[in-house]
Amino acid sequence: MYARRRRVYFFLMGGCIFLFVSAWSFVRLFSVEAAVALCVVAMVIPPVAAMIANRRGPDDRWWDDPSGDPKSDEWWDELDGKRRREE
């Protein structure tokens, strides 16, 4: 799961770098407006890449999952206002 998200992140960031470099290397020779537009698109990519890289997968542990320590889980549940069913 992590490897797939990491590959997508690096692919998006590579595309971002490619857009910046190509915009100011050769696109600006034909059209400055197109180069600026490419930079604006490249500016949007890093936040999207970060959201994709930090997205929780179905198999990932989340912050509120039980830790396995019953005393700690009980303490956090009390702080969060959760009531556990007594077994």
Tab-separated table of N, CA, C and O in Angstrom:
chain	number	residue	atom	x	y	z
A	1	MET	N	0.822	-1.184	0.000
A	1	MET	CA	0.000	0.000	0.000
A	1	MET	C	0.873	1.259	0.000
A	1	MET	O	0.652	2.179	-0.755
A	2	TYR	N	1.888	1.276	0.871
A	2	TYR	CA	2.751	2.440	0.942
A	2	TYR	C	3.562	2.608	-0.338
A	2	TYR	O	3.784	3.732	-0.786
A	3	ALA	N	4.001	1.513	-0.924
A	3	ALA	CA	4.819	1.589	-2.139
A	3	ALA	C	4.016	2.191	-3.293
A	3	ALA	O	4.534	3.014	-4.053
A	4	ARG	N	2.762	1.817	-3.409
A	4	ARG	CA	1.930	2.351	-4.485
A	4	ARG	C	1.719	3.849	-4.301
A	4	ARG	O	1.846	4.629	-5.246
A	5	ARG	N	1.417	4.275	-3.071
A	5	ARG	CA	1.214	5.701	-2.824
A	5	ARG	C	2.508	6.479	-3.032
A	5	ARG	O	2.488	7.603	-3.536
A	6	ARG	N	3.628	5.888	-2.654
A	6	ARG	CA	4.915	6.558	-2.842
A	6	ARG	C	5.227	6.720	-4.322
A	6	ARG	O	5.696	7.761	-4.763
A	7	ARG	N	4.927	5.684	-5.123
A	7	ARG	CA	5.159	5.784	-6.570
A	7	ARG	C	4.293	6.875	-7.186
A	7	ARG	O	4.754	7.656	-8.024
A	8	VAL	N	3.026	6.932	-6.784
A	8	VAL	CA	2.135	7.965	-7.321
A	8	VAL	C	2.619	9.350	-6.907
A	8	VAL	O	2.617	10.285	-7.711
A	9	TYR	N	3.073	9.473	-5.650
A	9	TYR	CA	3.598	10.760	-5.168
A	9	TYR	C	4.800	11.206	-5.999
A	9	TYR	O	4.854	12.341	-6.468
A	10	PHE	N	5.764	10.316	-6.198
A	10	PHE	CA	6.950	10.676	-6.962
A	10	PHE	C	6.626	10.925	-8.432
A	10	PHE	O	7.237	11.778	-9.076
A	11	PHE	N	5.652	10.219	-8.980
A	11	PHE	CA	5.213	10.464	-10.351
A	11	PHE	C	4.628	11.875	-10.464
A	11	PHE	O	4.955	12.625	-11.399
A	12	LEU	N	3.763	12.251	-9.522
A	12	LEU	CA	3.171	13.591	-9.560
A	12	LEU	C	4.221	14.682	-9.360
A	12	LEU	O	4.211	15.704	-10.052
A	13	MET	N	5.132	14.458	-8.421
A	13	MET	CA	6.167	15.470	-8.187
A	13	MET	C	7.141	15.544	-9.368
A	13	MET	O	7.632	16.626	-9.702
A	14	GLY	N	7.411	14.420	-10.009
A	14	GLY	CA	8.222	14.439	-11.222
A	14	GLY	C	7.536	15.225	-12.335
A	14	GLY	O	8.181	15.979	-13.072
A	15	GLY	N	6.223	15.048	-12.453
A	15	GLY	CA	5.457	15.827	-13.431
A	15	GLY	C	5.489	17.305	-13.121
A	15	GLY	O	5.579	18.151	-14.023
A	16	CYS	N	5.450	17.640	-11.835
A	16	CYS	CA	5.533	19.033	-11.416
A	16	CYS	C	6.869	19.642	-11.824
A	16	CYS	O	6.930	20.741	-12.403
A	17	ILE	N	7.942	18.950	-11.540
A	17	ILE	CA	9.275	19.441	-11.916
A	17	ILE	C	9.404	19.550	-13.430
A	17	ILE	O	9.949	20.530	-13.952
A	18	PHE	N	8.868	18.550	-14.143
A	18	PHE	CA	8.906	18.591	-15.602
A	18	PHE	C	8.171	19.815	-16.141
A	18	PHE	O	8.653	20.492	-17.056
A	19	LEU	N	7.005	20.133	-15.560
A	19	LEU	CA	6.256	21.299	-16.016
A	19	LEU	C	7.030	22.593	-15.772
A	19	LEU	O	7.079	23.462	-16.645
A	20	PHE	N	7.615	22.740	-14.587
A	20	PHE	CA	8.402	23.945	-14.304
A	20	PHE	C	9.585	24.084	-15.246
A	20	PHE	O	9.823	25.152	-15.820
A	21	VAL	N	10.327	23.009	-15.400
A	21	VAL	CA	11.527	23.076	-16.246
A	21	VAL	C	11.157	23.326	-17.703
A	21	VAL	O	11.771	24.172	-18.375
A	22	SER	N	10.170	22.620	-18.195
A	22	SER	CA	9.799	22.811	-19.599
A	22	SER	C	9.179	24.185	-19.835
A	22	SER	O	9.388	24.786	-20.893
A	23	ALA	N	8.437	24.702	-18.838
A	23	ALA	CA	7.817	26.020	-19.014
A	23	ALA	C	8.860	27.096	-19.228
A	23	ALA	O	8.699	27.964	-20.096
A	24	TRP	N	9.935	27.056	-18.433
A	24	TRP	CA	10.915	28.130	-18.524
A	24	TRP	C	12.122	27.766	-19.389
A	24	TRP	O	12.986	28.617	-19.612
A	25	SER	N	12.173	26.541	-19.904
A	25	SER	CA	13.262	26.184	-20.820
A	25	SER	C	12.895	26.497	-22.261
A	25	SER	O	13.644	27.188	-22.955
A	26	PHE	N	11.762	25.959	-22.705
A	26	PHE	CA	11.445	26.145	-24.120
A	26	PHE	C	10.033	26.640	-24.393
A	26	PHE	O	9.802	27.265	-25.419
A	27	VAL	N	9.074	26.451	-23.512
A	27	VAL	CA	7.713	26.935	-23.775
A	27	VAL	C	7.685	28.457	-23.774
A	27	VAL	O	6.971	29.074	-24.562
A	28	ARG	N	8.479	29.091	-22.922
A	28	ARG	CA	8.506	30.554	-22.851
A	28	ARG	C	8.981	31.178	-24.160
A	28	ARG	O	8.660	32.335	-24.459
A	29	LEU	N	9.723	30.410	-24.953
A	29	LEU	CA	10.192	30.933	-26.238
A	29	LEU	C	9.034	31.113	-27.216
A	29	LEU	O	9.096	31.953	-28.110
A	30	PHE	N	7.992	30.318	-27.051
A	30	PHE	CA	6.830	30.397	-27.938
A	30	PHE	C	5.733	31.267	-27.350
A	30	PHE	O	5.092	32.028	-28.057
A	31	SER	N	5.507	31.117	-26.014
A	31	SER	CA	4.430	31.869	-25.393
A	31	SER	C	4.684	31.989	-23.893
A	31	SER	O	4.713	30.984	-23.182
A	32	VAL	N	4.825	33.204	-23.442
A	32	VAL	CA	5.033	33.439	-22.016
A	32	VAL	C	3.758	33.092	-21.246
A	32	VAL	O	3.815	32.557	-20.131
A	33	GLU	N	2.610	33.383	-21.843
A	33	GLU	CA	1.339	33.074	-21.180
A	33	GLU	C	1.192	31.571	-20.954
A	33	GLU	O	0.725	31.136	-19.889
A	34	ALA	N	1.592	30.770	-21.933
A	34	ALA	CA	1.528	29.314	-21.781
A	34	ALA	C	2.508	28.844	-20.700
A	34	ALA	O	2.197	27.939	-19.923
A	35	ALA	N	3.670	29.468	-20.620
A	35	ALA	CA	4.651	29.112	-19.591
A	35	ALA	C	4.107	29.432	-18.207
A	35	ALA	O	4.266	28.645	-17.272
A	36	VAL	N	3.454	30.562	-18.070
A	36	VAL	CA	2.851	30.928	-16.784
A	36	VAL	C	1.723	29.957	-16.441
A	36	VAL	O	1.578	29.539	-15.290
A	37	ALA	N	0.936	29.578	-17.426
A	37	ALA	CA	-0.148	28.613	-17.195
A	37	ALA	C	0.416	27.260	-16.747
A	37	ALA	O	-0.138	26.624	-15.838
A	38	LEU	N	1.511	26.823	-17.358
A	38	LEU	CA	2.143	25.573	-16.930
A	38	LEU	C	2.633	25.678	-15.489
A	38	LEU	O	2.520	24.720	-14.714
A	39	CYS	N	3.158	26.817	-15.117
A	39	CYS	CA	3.621	27.001	-13.736
A	39	CYS	C	2.455	27.007	-12.758
A	39	CYS	O	2.584	26.507	-11.645
A	40	VAL	N	1.338	27.570	-13.157
A	40	VAL	CA	0.152	27.559	-12.285
A	40	VAL	C	-0.335	26.132	-12.087
A	40	VAL	O	-0.675	25.728	-10.964
A	41	VAL	N	-0.348	25.345	-13.145
A	41	VAL	CA	-0.741	23.941	-13.024
A	41	VAL	C	0.252	23.200	-12.138
A	41	VAL	O	-0.137	22.408	-11.274
A	42	ALA	N	1.537	23.474	-12.329
A	42	ALA	CA	2.563	22.826	-11.520
A	42	ALA	C	2.453	23.242	-10.056
A	42	ALA	O	2.802	22.473	-9.158
A	43	MET	N	1.970	24.426	-9.791
A	43	MET	CA	1.815	24.912	-8.430
A	43	MET	C	0.710	24.153	-7.685
A	43	MET	O	0.761	24.005	-6.463
A	44	VAL	N	-0.271	23.643	-8.412
A	44	VAL	CA	-1.389	22.930	-7.799
A	44	VAL	C	-1.024	21.477	-7.488
A	44	VAL	O	-1.596	20.865	-6.578
A	45	ILE	N	-0.065	20.930	-8.181
A	45	ILE	CA	0.265	19.505	-8.046
A	45	ILE	C	0.808	19.121	-6.665
A	45	ILE	O	0.383	18.106	-6.123
A	46	PRO	N	1.737	19.861	-6.036
A	46	PRO	CA	2.277	19.409	-4.744
A	46	PRO	C	1.241	19.193	-3.635
A	46	PRO	O	1.305	18.179	-2.933
A	47	PRO	N	0.254	20.086	-3.446
A	47	PRO	CA	-0.748	19.775	-2.415
A	47	PRO	C	-1.567	18.523	-2.735
A	47	PRO	O	-1.895	17.739	-1.835
A	48	VAL	N	-1.870	18.333	-3.999
A	48	VAL	CA	-2.613	17.123	-4.396
A	48	VAL	C	-1.757	15.887	-4.143
A	48	VAL	O	-2.243	14.877	-3.631
A	49	ALA	N	-0.479	15.969	-4.476
A	49	ALA	CA	0.426	14.840	-4.240
A	49	ALA	C	0.539	14.531	-2.754
A	49	ALA	O	0.579	13.366	-2.353
A	50	ALA	N	0.580	15.561	-1.916
A	50	ALA	CA	0.660	15.343	-0.475
A	50	ALA	C	-0.619	14.694	0.055
A	50	ALA	O	-0.568	13.814	0.925
A	51	MET	N	-1.770	15.106	-0.468
A	51	MET	CA	-3.031	14.485	-0.038
A	51	MET	C	-3.073	13.022	-0.432
A	51	MET	O	-3.525	12.172	0.340
A	52	ILE	N	-2.605	12.708	-1.616
A	52	ILE	CA	-2.590	11.319	-2.066
A	52	ILE	C	-1.613	10.500	-1.245
A	52	ILE	O	-1.908	9.377	-0.842
A	53	ALA	N	-0.444	11.057	-0.957
A	53	ALA	CA	0.576	10.325	-0.205
A	53	ALA	C	0.155	10.080	1.238
A	53	ALA	O	0.554	9.087	1.841
A	54	ASN	N	-0.653	10.962	1.812
A	54	ASN	CA	-1.056	10.826	3.204
A	54	ASN	C	-2.442	10.237	3.390
A	54	ASN	O	-2.937	10.178	4.514
A	55	ARG	N	-3.057	9.798	2.308
A	55	ARG	CA	-4.391	9.218	2.396
A	55	ARG	C	-4.330	7.877	3.122
A	55	ARG	O	-3.408	7.086	2.933
A	56	ARG	N	-5.313	7.635	3.937
A	56	ARG	CA	-5.364	6.382	4.696
A	56	ARG	C	-5.948	5.288	3.814
A	56	ARG	O	-6.989	5.447	3.201
A	57	GLY	N	-5.257	4.172	3.777
A	57	GLY	CA	-5.736	3.027	3.029
A	57	GLY	C	-6.618	2.143	3.898
A	57	GLY	O	-6.680	2.301	5.125
A	58	PRO	N	-7.312	1.190	3.306
A	58	PRO	CA	-8.203	0.330	4.085
A	58	PRO	C	-7.460	-0.551	5.093
A	58	PRO	O	-8.038	-0.946	6.105
A	59	ASP	N	-6.198	-0.839	4.853
A	59	ASP	CA	-5.435	-1.693	5.769
A	59	ASP	C	-4.563	-0.907	6.739
A	59	ASP	O	-3.886	-1.498	7.571
A	60	ASP	N	-4.564	0.417	6.633
A	60	ASP	CA	-3.711	1.234	7.490
A	60	ASP	C	-4.325	1.407	8.873
A	60	ASP	O	-5.538	1.530	9.017
A	61	ARG	N	-3.446	1.455	9.875
A	61	ARG	CA	-3.895	1.712	11.231
A	61	ARG	C	-4.155	3.211	11.352
A	61	ARG	O	-3.411	4.027	10.858
A	62	TRP	N	-5.208	3.571	12.035
A	62	TRP	CA	-5.572	4.964	12.182
A	62	TRP	C	-5.322	5.400	13.604
A	62	TRP	O	-5.125	4.601	14.509
A	63	TRP	N	-5.339	6.687	13.858
A	63	TRP	CA	-4.959	7.226	15.157
A	63	TRP	C	-5.864	6.775	16.286
A	63	TRP	O	-5.447	6.712	17.433
A	64	ASP	N	-7.109	6.471	16.014
A	64	ASP	CA	-8.019	6.088	17.092
A	64	ASP	C	-8.226	4.578	17.200
A	64	ASP	O	-9.081	4.131	17.944
A	65	ASP	N	-7.432	3.796	16.488
A	65	ASP	CA	-7.502	2.350	16.636
A	65	ASP	C	-6.940	1.952	17.994
A	65	ASP	O	-6.063	2.621	18.533
A	66	PRO	N	-7.423	0.862	18.561
A	66	PRO	CA	-6.872	0.411	19.838
A	66	PRO	C	-5.382	0.112	19.720
A	66	PRO	O	-4.914	-0.443	18.732
A	67	SER	N	-4.633	0.480	20.749
A	67	SER	CA	-3.188	0.297	20.711
A	67	SER	C	-2.775	-1.093	21.168
A	67	SER	O	-1.657	-1.514	20.928
A	68	GLY	N	-3.652	-1.793	21.864
A	68	GLY	CA	-3.311	-3.105	22.390
A	68	GLY	C	-3.021	-3.068	23.876
A	68	GLY	O	-3.018	-4.087	24.551
A	69	ASP	N	-2.795	-1.891	24.433
A	69	ASP	CA	-2.586	-1.728	25.866
A	69	ASP	C	-3.941	-1.370	26.485
A	69	ASP	O	-4.442	-0.267	26.284
A	70	PRO	N	-4.545	-2.292	27.232
A	70	PRO	CA	-5.904	-2.044	27.737
A	70	PRO	C	-5.995	-0.803	28.628
A	70	PRO	O	-6.972	-0.061	28.555
A	71	LYS	N	-5.000	-0.569	29.461
A	71	LYS	CA	-5.031	0.592	30.363
A	71	LYS	C	-4.976	1.891	29.554
A	71	LYS	O	-5.732	2.831	29.817
A	72	SER	N	-4.078	1.944	28.561
A	72	SER	CA	-3.960	3.130	27.725
A	72	SER	C	-5.228	3.353	26.914
A	72	SER	O	-5.720	4.485	26.805
A	73	ASP	N	-5.777	2.277	26.317
A	73	ASP	CA	-7.015	2.394	25.535
A	73	ASP	C	-8.164	2.887	26.403
A	73	ASP	O	-8.968	3.729	25.973
A	74	GLU	N	-8.247	2.384	27.627
A	74	GLU	CA	-9.306	2.811	28.551
A	74	GLU	C	-9.152	4.302	28.874
A	74	GLU	O	-10.126	5.049	28.911
A	75	TRP	N	-7.919	4.724	29.117
A	75	TRP	CA	-7.652	6.122	29.440
A	75	TRP	C	-8.035	7.042	28.277
A	75	TRP	O	-8.681	8.063	28.466
A	76	TRP	N	-7.635	6.666	27.048
A	76	TRP	CA	-7.976	7.491	25.883
A	76	TRP	C	-9.476	7.497	25.618
A	76	TRP	O	-10.036	8.525	25.233
A	77	ASP	N	-10.127	6.367	25.807
A	77	ASP	CA	-11.580	6.320	25.629
A	77	ASP	C	-12.280	7.233	26.628
A	77	ASP	O	-13.265	7.898	26.297
A	78	GLU	N	-11.767	7.265	27.852
A	78	GLU	CA	-12.349	8.152	28.865
A	78	GLU	C	-12.173	9.617	28.458
A	78	GLU	O	-13.087	10.422	28.586
A	79	LEU	N	-10.988	9.965	27.942
A	79	LEU	CA	-10.747	11.339	27.500
A	79	LEU	C	-11.638	11.723	26.321
A	79	LEU	O	-12.100	12.859	26.223
A	80	ASP	N	-11.841	10.786	25.404
A	80	ASP	CA	-12.662	11.057	24.217
A	80	ASP	C	-14.149	10.983	24.512
A	80	ASP	O	-14.965	11.289	23.645
A	81	GLY	N	-14.520	10.546	25.700
A	81	GLY	CA	-15.938	10.440	26.050
A	81	GLY	C	-16.586	9.176	25.521
A	81	GLY	O	-17.808	9.085	25.464
A	82	LYS	N	-15.787	8.202	25.141
A	82	LYS	CA	-16.333	6.941	24.638
A	82	LYS	C	-16.544	5.994	25.810
A	82	LYS	O	-15.749	5.966	26.747
A	83	ARG	N	-17.578	5.254	25.742
A	83	ARG	CA	-17.840	4.243	26.767
A	83	ARG	C	-17.679	2.878	26.139
A	83	ARG	O	-18.289	2.576	25.117
A	84	ARG	N	-16.837	2.069	26.747
A	84	ARG	CA	-16.661	0.694	26.256
A	84	ARG	C	-17.678	-0.214	26.925
A	84	ARG	O	-18.043	-0.024	28.074
A	85	ARG	N	-18.073	-1.200	26.182
A	85	ARG	CA	-18.974	-2.210	26.728
A	85	ARG	C	-18.181	-3.114	27.650
A	85	ARG	O	-17.142	-3.652	27.279
A	86	GLU	N	-18.616	-3.239	28.882
A	86	GLU	CA	-17.923	-4.097	29.843
A	86	GLU	C	-18.182	-5.557	29.511
A	86	GLU	O	-19.307	-5.973	29.303
A	87	GLU	N	-17.108	-6.323	29.452
A	87	GLU	CA	-17.252	-7.739	29.096
A	87	GLU	C	-17.091	-8.605	30.312
A	87	GLU	O	-16.428	-8.382	31.231
